[in-house]
PDB file of C-alpha atoms in Angstrom:
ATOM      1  CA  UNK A   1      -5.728  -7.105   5.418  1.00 50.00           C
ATOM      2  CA  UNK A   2      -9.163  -5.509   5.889  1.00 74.00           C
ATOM      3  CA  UNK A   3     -11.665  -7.221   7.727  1.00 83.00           C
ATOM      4  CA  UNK A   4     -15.349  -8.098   6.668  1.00 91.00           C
ATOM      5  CA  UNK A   5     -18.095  -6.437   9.534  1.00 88.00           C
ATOM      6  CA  UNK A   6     -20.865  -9.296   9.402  1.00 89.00           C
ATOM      7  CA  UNK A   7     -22.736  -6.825  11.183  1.00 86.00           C
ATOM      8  CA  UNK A   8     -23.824  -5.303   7.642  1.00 81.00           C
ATOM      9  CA  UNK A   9     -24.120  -8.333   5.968  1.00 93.00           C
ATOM     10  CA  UNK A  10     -25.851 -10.769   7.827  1.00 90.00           C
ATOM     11  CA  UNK A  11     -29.516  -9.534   6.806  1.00 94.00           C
ATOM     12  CA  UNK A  12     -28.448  -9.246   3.227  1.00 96.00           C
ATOM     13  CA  UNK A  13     -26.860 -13.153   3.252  1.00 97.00           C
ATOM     14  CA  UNK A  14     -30.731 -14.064   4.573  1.00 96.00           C
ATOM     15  CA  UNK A  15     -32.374 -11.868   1.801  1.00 97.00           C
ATOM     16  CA  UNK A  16     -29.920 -13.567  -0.682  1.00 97.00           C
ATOM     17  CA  UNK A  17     -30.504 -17.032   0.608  1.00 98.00           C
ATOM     18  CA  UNK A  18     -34.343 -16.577   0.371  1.00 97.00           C
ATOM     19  CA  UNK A  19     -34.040 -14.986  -3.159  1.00 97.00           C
ATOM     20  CA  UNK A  20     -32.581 -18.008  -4.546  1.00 97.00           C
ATOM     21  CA  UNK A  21     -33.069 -21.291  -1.869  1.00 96.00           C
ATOM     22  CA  UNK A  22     -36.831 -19.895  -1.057  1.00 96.00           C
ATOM     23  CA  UNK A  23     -38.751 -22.786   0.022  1.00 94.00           C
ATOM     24  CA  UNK A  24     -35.766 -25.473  -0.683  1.00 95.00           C
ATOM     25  CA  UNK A  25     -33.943 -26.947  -3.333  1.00 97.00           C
ATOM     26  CA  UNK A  26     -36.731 -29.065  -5.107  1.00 97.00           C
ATOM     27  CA  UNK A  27     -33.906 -30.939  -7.574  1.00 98.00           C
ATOM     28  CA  UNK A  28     -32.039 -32.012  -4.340  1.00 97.00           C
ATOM     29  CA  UNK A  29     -34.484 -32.370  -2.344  1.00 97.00           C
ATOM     30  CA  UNK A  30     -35.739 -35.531  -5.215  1.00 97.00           C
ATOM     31  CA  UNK A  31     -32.384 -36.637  -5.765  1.00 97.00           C
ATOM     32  CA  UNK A  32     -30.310 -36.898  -3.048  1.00 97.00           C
ATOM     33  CA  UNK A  33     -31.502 -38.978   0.530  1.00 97.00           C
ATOM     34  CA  UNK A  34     -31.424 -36.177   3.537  1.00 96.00           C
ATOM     35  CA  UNK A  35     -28.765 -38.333   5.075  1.00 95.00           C
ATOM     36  CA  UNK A  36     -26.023 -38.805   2.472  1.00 97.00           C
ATOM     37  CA  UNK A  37     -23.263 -36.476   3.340  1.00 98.00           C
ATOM     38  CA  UNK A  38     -19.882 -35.411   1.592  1.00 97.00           C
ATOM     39  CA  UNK A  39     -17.066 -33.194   0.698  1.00 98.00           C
ATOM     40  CA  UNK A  40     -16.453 -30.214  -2.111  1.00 98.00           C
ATOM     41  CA  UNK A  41     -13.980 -27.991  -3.318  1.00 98.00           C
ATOM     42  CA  UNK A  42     -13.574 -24.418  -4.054  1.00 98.00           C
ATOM     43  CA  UNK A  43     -10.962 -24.258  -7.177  1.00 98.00           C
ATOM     44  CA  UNK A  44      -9.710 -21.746  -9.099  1.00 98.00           C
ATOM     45  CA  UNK A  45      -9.701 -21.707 -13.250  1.00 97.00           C
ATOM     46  CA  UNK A  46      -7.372 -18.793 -13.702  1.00 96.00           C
ATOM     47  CA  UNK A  47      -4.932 -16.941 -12.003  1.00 97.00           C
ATOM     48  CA  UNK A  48      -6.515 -14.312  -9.637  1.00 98.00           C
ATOM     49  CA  UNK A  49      -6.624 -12.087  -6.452  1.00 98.00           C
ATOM     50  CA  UNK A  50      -8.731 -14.235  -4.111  1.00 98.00           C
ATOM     51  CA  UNK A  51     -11.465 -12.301  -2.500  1.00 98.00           C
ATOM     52  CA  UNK A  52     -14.793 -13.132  -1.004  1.00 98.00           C
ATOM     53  CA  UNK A  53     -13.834 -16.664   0.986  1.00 98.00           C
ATOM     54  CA  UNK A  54     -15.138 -15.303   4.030  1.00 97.00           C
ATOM     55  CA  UNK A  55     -18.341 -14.529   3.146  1.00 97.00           C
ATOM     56  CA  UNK A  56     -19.042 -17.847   1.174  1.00 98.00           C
ATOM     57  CA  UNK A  57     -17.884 -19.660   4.843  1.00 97.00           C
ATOM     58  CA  UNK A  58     -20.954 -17.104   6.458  1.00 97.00           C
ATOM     59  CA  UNK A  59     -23.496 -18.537   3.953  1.00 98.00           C
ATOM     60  CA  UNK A  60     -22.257 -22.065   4.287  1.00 98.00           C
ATOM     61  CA  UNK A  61     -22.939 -21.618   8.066  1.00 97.00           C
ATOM     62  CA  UNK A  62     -26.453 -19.698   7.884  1.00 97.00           C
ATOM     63  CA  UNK A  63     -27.964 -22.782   5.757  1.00 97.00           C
ATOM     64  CA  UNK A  64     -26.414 -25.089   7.713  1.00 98.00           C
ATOM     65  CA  UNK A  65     -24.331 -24.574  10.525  1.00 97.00           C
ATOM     66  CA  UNK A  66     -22.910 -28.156  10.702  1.00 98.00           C
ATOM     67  CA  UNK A  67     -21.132 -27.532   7.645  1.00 98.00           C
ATOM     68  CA  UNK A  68     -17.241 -27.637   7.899  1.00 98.00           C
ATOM     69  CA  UNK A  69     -15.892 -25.069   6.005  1.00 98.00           C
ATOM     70  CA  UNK A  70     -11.986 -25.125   5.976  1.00 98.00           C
ATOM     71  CA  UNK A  71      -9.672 -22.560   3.783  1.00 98.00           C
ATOM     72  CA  UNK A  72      -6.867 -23.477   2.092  1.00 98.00           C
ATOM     73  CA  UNK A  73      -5.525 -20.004   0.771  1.00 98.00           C
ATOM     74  CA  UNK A  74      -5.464 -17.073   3.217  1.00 97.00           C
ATOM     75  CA  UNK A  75      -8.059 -14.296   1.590  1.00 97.00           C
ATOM     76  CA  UNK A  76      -6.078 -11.835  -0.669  1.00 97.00           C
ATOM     77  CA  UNK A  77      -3.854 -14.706  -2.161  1.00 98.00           C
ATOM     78  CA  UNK A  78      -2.827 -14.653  -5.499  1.00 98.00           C
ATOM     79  CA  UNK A  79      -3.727 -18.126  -6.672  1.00 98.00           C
ATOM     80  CA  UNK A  80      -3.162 -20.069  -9.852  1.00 98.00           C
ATOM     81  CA  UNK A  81      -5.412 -22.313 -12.511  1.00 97.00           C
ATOM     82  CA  UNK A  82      -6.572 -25.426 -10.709  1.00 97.00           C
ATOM     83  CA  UNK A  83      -6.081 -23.931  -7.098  1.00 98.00           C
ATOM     84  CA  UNK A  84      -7.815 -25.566  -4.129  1.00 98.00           C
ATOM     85  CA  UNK A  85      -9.226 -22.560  -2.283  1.00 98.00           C
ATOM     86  CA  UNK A  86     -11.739 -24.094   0.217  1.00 98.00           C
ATOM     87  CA  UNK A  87     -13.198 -27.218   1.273  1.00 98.00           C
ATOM     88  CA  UNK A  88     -16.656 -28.231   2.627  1.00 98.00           C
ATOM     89  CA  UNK A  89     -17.696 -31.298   4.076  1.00 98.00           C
ATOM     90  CA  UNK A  90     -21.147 -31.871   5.296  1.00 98.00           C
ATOM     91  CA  UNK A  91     -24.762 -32.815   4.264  1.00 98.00           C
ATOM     92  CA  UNK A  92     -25.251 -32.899   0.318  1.00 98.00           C
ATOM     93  CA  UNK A  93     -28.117 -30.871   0.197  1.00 98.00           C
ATOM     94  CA  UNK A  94     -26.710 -27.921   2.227  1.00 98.00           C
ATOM     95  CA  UNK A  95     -23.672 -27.923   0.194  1.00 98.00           C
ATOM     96  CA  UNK A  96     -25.159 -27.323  -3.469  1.00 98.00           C
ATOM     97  CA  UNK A  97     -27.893 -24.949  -1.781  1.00 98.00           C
ATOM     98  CA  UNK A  98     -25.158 -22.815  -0.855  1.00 98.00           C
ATOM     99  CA  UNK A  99     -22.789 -23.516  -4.157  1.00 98.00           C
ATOM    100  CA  UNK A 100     -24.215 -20.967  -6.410  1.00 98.00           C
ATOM    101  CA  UNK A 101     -24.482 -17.653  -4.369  1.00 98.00           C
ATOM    102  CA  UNK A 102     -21.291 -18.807  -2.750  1.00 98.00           C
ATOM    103  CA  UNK A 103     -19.805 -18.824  -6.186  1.00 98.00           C
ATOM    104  CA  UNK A 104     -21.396 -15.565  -7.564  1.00 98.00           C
ATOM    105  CA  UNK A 105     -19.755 -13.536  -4.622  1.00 98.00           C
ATOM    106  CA  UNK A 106     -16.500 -14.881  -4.927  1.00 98.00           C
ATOM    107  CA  UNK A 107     -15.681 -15.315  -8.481  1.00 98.00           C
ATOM    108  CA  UNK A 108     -17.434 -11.355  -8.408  1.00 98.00           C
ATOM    109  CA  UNK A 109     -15.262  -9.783  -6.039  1.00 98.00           C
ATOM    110  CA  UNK A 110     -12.264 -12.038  -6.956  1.00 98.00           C
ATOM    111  CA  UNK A 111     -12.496 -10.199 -10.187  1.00 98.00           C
ATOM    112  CA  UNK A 112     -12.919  -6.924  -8.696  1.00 98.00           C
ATOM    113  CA  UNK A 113      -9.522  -7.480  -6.611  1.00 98.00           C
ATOM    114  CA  UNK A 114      -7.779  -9.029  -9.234  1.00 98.00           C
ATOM    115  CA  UNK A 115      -8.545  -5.891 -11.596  1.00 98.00           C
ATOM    116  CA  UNK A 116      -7.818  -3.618  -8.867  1.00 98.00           C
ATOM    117  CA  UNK A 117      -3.806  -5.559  -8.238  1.00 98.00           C
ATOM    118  CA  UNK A 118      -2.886  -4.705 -12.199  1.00 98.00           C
ATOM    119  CA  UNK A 119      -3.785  -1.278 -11.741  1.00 98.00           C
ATOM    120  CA  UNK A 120      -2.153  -0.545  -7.976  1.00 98.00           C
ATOM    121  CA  UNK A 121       0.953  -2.453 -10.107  1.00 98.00           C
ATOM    122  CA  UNK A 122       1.060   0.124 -12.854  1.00 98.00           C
ATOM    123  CA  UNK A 123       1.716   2.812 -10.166  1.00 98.00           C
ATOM    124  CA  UNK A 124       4.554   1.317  -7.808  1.00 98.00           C
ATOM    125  CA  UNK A 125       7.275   3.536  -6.675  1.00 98.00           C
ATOM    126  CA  UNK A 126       5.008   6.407  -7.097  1.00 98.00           C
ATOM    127  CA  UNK A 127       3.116   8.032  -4.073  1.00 98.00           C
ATOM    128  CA  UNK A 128      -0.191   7.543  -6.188  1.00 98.00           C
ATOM    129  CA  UNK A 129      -2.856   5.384  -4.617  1.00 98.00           C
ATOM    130  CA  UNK A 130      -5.492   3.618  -6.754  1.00 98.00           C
ATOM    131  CA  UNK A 131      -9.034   4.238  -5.654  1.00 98.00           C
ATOM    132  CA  UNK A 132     -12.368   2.874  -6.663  1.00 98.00           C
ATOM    133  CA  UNK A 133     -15.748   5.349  -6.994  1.00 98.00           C
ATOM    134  CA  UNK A 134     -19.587   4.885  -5.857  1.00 97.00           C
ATOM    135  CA  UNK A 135     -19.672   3.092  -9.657  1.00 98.00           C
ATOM    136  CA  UNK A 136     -20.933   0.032  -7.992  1.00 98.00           C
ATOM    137  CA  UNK A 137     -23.728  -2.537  -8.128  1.00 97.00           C
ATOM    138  CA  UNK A 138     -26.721  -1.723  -5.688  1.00 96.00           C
ATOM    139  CA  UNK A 139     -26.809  -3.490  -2.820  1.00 95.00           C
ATOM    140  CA  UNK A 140     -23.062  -4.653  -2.847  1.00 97.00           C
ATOM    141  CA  UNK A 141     -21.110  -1.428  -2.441  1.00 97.00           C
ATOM    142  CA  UNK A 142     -19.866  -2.658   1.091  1.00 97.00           C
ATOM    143  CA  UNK A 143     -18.696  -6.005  -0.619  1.00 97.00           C
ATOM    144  CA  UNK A 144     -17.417  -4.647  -3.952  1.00 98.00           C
ATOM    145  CA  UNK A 145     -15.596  -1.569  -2.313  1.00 98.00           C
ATOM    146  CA  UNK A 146     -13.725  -4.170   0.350  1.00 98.00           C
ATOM    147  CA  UNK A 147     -12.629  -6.415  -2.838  1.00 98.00           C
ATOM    148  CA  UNK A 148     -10.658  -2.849  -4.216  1.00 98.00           C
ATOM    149  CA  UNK A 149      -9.302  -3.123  -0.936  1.00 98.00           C
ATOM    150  CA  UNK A 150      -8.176  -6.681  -0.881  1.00 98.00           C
ATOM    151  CA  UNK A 151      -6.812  -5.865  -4.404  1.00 98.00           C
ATOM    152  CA  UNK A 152      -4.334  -3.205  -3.123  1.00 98.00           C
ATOM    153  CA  UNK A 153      -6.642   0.069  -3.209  1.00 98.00           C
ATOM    154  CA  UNK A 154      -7.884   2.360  -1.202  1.00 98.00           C
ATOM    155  CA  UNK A 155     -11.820   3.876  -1.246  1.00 98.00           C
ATOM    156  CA  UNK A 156     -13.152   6.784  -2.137  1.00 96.00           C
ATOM    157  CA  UNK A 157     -16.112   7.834  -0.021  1.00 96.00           C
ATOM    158  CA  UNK A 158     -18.688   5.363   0.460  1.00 96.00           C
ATOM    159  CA  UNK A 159     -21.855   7.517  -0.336  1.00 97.00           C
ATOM    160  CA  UNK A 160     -23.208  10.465  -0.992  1.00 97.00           C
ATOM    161  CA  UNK A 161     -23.172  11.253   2.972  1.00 96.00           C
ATOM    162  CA  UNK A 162     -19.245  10.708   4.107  1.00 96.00           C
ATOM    163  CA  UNK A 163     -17.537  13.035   1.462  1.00 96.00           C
ATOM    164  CA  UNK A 164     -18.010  16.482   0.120  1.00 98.00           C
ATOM    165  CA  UNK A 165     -17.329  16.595  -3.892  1.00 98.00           C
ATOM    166  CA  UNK A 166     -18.384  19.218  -5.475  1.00 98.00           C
ATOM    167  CA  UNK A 167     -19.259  17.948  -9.106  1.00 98.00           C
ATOM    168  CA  UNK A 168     -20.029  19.705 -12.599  1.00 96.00           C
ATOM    169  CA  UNK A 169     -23.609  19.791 -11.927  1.00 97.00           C
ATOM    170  CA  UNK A 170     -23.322  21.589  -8.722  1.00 97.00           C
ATOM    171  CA  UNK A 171     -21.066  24.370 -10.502  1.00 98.00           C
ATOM    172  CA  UNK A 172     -23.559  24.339 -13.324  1.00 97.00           C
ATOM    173  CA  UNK A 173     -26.549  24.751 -10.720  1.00 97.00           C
ATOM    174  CA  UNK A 174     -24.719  27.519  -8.876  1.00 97.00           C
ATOM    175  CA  UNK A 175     -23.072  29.101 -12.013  1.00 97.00           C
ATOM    176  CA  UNK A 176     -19.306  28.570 -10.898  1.00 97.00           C
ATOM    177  CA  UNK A 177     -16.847  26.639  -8.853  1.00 98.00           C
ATOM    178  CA  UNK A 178     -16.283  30.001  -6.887  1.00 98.00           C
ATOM    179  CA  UNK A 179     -20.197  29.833  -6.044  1.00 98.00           C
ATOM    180  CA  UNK A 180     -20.164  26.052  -5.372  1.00 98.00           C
ATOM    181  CA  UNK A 181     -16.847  25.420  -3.604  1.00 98.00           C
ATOM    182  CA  UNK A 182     -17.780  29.079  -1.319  1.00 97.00           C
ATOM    183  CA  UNK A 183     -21.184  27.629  -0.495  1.00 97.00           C
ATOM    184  CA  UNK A 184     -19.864  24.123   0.620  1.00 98.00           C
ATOM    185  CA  UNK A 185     -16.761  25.741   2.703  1.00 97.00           C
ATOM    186  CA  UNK A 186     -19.562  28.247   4.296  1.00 96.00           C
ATOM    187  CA  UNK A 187     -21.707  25.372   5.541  1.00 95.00           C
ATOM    188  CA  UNK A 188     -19.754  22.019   5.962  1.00 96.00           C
ATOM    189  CA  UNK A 189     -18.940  20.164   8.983  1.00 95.00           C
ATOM    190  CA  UNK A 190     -15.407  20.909  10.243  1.00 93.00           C
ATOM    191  CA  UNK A 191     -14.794  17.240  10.026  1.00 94.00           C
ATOM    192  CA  UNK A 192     -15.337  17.234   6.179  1.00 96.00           C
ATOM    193  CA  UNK A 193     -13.450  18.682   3.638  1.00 97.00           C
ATOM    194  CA  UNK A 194     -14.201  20.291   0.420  1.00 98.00           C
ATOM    195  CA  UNK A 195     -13.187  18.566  -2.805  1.00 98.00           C
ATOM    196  CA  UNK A 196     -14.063  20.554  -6.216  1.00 98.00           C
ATOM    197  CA  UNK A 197     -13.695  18.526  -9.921  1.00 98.00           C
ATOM    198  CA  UNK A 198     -12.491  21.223 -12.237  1.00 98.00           C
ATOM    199  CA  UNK A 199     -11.707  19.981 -15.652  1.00 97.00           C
ATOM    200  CA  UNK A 200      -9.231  22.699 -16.870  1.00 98.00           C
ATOM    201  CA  UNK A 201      -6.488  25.220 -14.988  1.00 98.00           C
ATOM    202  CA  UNK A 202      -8.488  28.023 -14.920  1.00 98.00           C
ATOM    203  CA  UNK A 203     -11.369  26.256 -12.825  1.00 98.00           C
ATOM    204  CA  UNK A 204      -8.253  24.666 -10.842  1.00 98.00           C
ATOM    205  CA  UNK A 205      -7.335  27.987  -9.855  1.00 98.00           C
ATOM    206  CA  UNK A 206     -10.781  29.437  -9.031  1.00 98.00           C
ATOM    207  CA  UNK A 207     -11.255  25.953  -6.837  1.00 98.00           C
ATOM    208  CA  UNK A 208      -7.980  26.453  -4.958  1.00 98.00           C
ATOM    209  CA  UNK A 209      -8.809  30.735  -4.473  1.00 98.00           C
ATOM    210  CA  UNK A 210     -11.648  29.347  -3.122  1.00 98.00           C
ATOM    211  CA  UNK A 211     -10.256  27.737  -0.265  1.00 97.00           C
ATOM    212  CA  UNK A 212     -11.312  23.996  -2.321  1.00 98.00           C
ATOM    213  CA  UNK A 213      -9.414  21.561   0.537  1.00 98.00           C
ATOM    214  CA  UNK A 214      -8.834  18.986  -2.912  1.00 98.00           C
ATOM    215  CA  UNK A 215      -9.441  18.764  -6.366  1.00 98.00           C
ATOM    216  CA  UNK A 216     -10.272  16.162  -8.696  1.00 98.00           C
ATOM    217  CA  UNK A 217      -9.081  16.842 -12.502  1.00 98.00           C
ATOM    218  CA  UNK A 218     -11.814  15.530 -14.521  1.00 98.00           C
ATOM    219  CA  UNK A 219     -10.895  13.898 -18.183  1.00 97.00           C
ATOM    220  CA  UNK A 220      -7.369  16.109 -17.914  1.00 97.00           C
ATOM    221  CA  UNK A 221      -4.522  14.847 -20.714  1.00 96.00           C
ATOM    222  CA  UNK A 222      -1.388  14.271 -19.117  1.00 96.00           C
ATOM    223  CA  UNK A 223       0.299  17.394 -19.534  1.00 97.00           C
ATOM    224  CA  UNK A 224      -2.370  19.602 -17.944  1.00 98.00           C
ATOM    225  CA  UNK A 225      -2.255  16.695 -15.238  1.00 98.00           C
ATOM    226  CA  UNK A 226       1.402  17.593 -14.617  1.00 98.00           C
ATOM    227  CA  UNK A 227       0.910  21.411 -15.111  1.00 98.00           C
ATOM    228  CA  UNK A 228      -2.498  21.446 -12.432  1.00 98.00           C
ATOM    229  CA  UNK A 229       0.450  19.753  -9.513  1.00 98.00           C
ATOM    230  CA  UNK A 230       2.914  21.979 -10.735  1.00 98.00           C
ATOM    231  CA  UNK A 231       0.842  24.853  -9.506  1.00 98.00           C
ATOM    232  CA  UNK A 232      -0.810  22.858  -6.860  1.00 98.00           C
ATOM    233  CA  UNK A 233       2.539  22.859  -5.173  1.00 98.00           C
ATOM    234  CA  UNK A 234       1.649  20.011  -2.771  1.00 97.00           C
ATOM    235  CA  UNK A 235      -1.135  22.872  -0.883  1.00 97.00           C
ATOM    236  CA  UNK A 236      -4.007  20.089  -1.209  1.00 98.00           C
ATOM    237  CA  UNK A 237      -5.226  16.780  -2.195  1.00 98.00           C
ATOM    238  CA  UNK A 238      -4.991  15.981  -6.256  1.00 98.00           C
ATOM    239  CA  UNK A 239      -7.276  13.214  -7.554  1.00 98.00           C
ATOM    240  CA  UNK A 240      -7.001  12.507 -11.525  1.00 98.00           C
ATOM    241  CA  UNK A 241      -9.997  10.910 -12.824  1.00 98.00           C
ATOM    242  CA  UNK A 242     -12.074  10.058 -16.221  1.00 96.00           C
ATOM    243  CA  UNK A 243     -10.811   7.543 -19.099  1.00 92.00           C
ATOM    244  CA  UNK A 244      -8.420   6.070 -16.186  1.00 97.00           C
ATOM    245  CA  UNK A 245      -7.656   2.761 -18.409  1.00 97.00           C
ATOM    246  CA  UNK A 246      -4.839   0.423 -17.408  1.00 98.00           C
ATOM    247  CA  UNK A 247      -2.173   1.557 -19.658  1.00 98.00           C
ATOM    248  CA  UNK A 248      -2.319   5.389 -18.847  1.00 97.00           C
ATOM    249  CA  UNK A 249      -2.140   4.479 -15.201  1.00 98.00           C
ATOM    250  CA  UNK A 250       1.636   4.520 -15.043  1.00 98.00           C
ATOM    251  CA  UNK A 251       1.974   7.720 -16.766  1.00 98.00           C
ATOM    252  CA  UNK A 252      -0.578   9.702 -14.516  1.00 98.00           C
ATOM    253  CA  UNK A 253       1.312   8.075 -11.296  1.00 98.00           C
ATOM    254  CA  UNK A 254       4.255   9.808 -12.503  1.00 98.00           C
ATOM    255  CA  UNK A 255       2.890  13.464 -12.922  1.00 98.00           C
ATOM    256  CA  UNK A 256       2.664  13.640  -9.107  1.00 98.00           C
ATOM    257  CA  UNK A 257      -0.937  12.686  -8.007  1.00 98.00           C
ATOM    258  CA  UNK A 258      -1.732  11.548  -4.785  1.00 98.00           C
ATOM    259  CA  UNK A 259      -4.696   9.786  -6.178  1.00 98.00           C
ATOM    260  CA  UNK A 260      -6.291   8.046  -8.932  1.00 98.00           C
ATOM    261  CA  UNK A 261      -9.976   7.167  -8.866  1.00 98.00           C
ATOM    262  CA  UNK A 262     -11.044   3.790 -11.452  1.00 98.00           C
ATOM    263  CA  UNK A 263     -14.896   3.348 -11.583  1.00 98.00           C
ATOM    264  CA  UNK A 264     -13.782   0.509 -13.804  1.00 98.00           C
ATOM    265  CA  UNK A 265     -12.660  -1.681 -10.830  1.00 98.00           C
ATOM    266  CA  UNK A 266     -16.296  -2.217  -9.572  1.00 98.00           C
ATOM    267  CA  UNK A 267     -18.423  -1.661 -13.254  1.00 97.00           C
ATOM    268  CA  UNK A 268     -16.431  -3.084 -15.293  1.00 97.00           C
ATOM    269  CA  UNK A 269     -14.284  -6.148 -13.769  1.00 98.00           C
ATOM    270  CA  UNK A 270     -14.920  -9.601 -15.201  1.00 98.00           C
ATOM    271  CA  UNK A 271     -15.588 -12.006 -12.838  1.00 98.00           C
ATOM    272  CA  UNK A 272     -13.119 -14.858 -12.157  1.00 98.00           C
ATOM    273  CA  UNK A 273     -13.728 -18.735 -13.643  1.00 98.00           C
ATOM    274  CA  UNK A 274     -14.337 -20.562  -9.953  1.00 98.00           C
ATOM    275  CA  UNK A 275     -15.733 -24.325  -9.471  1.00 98.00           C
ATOM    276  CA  UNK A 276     -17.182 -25.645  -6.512  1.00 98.00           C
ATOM    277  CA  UNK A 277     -16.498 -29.611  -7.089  1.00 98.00           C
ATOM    278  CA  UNK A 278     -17.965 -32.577  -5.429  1.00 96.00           C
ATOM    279  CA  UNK A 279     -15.156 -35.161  -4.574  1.00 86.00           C
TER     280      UNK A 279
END
């Protein structure tokens, strides 16, 4: 299982703590005595892909690091409706202080993991891997991009820095793929290789005579899909992307990808129905 880096995310979990805590939590703070202590639980209303637990333990700990934060699931599990996940026993205040942005990341990038397991599902026995896309929310790529991961999937480049892919508005601003995927080969690290979206087989076979390193069929039907590996012949990388819904995935796995990019997984998962209870 991947591991979270808190090295990234510690000065985001202060910017989100100030963003909604600020200068306290005025309707606990009149409520509930400073002394009065007890316990809570994380529980699950659906079935889901568990991701985020981690994280919510971080927070717990950066309000209030006498806050006993104990899992019950390991991070990854596939839970069911009514679930224990997590519980939390400390001071009253710093447990609902930390309930709601606790809640938002998990029950986010549960959804984004649990989205991500149906689709890596539709492709088993096939050598196609399920990858997400930089089709994320700003400020939580690192997050939403290790929930695909937790999910079953694999990422895509992180940013515009990490991967060459040469898309239609590059060909359209040089005038070809020849021009495009020529000028990228020509100046690239040697560490980084050269992947061209083409969006029919005569641009896949400009791309691959000019020395593209993969290709990415953009919005291809299934037939073409099969037809653009047929004359890839296993030389480089294929990526099949555009309109990648659940029920096509299946199909597409079977023409002989080696990869299928979803920006649905991080724009368009719902998030899952989690409660954090006082008991």
């Amino acid at each position: 299982m991947t591991q979270l880096d808190f090295r990234h995310l510690r000065g985001d979990i202060s910017r989100w703590i100030e963003e909604d805590l600020g200068a306290g939590d005025i309707t606990s703070i009149l409520t509930i005595p400073n002394e009065r202590s007890g316990e809570a639980v994380f529980v699950s209303k659906g079935d889901a892909i568990i991701s985020g637990l981690p994280i919510a333990r971080e927070i717990f700990r950066t309000i209030d690091s006498d806050v006993f934060f104990e899992l019950e699931v390991d991070e990854g599990s596939h839970v069911r409706n009514g679930e224990v996940l997590a519980r939390v026993r400390g001071n009253l205040r710093s447990i609902l202080a930390s309930e709601r942005l606790s809640l938002n990341l998990i029950q986010r990038l549960s959804g984004i993991s649990t989205m991500t397991s149906t689709f890596v599902a539709e492709a088993r026995g096939t050598k196609a891997k399920i990858a997400d896309s930089r089709k994320t929310t700003p400020g939580l790529r690192y997050l939403e991009k290790y929930a695909v991961k937790v999910g079953g999937g694999v990422n895509h480049r992180f940013g515009l820095f990490d991967g060459i892919l040469i898309k239609d508005n590059h060909i359209e601003s040089l005038g070809s793929v020849r021009a495009a995927t020529m000028a990228a080969k020509a100046n690239a690290p040697h560490y980084l290789k050269v992947e061209v979206e083409v969006s029919n087989l005569d641009e896949l076979q400009e791309a691959l005579e000019s020395g593209a390193d993969g290709v990415l069929l953009d919005n291809m039907d299934d037939r073409s899909t099969e037809e653009a590996v047929r004359i890839v012949a296993g030389r480089v990388l294929v990526e099949a992307s555009g309109n990648m819904v659940l029920s096509r995935i299946a199909q597409v796995s079977r023409t002989g990808v080696d990869l299928i990019s979803v920006g649905a997984l991080t724009h368009s998962a719902n998030a899952i129905d989690i409660s954090l209870d006082i008991s």
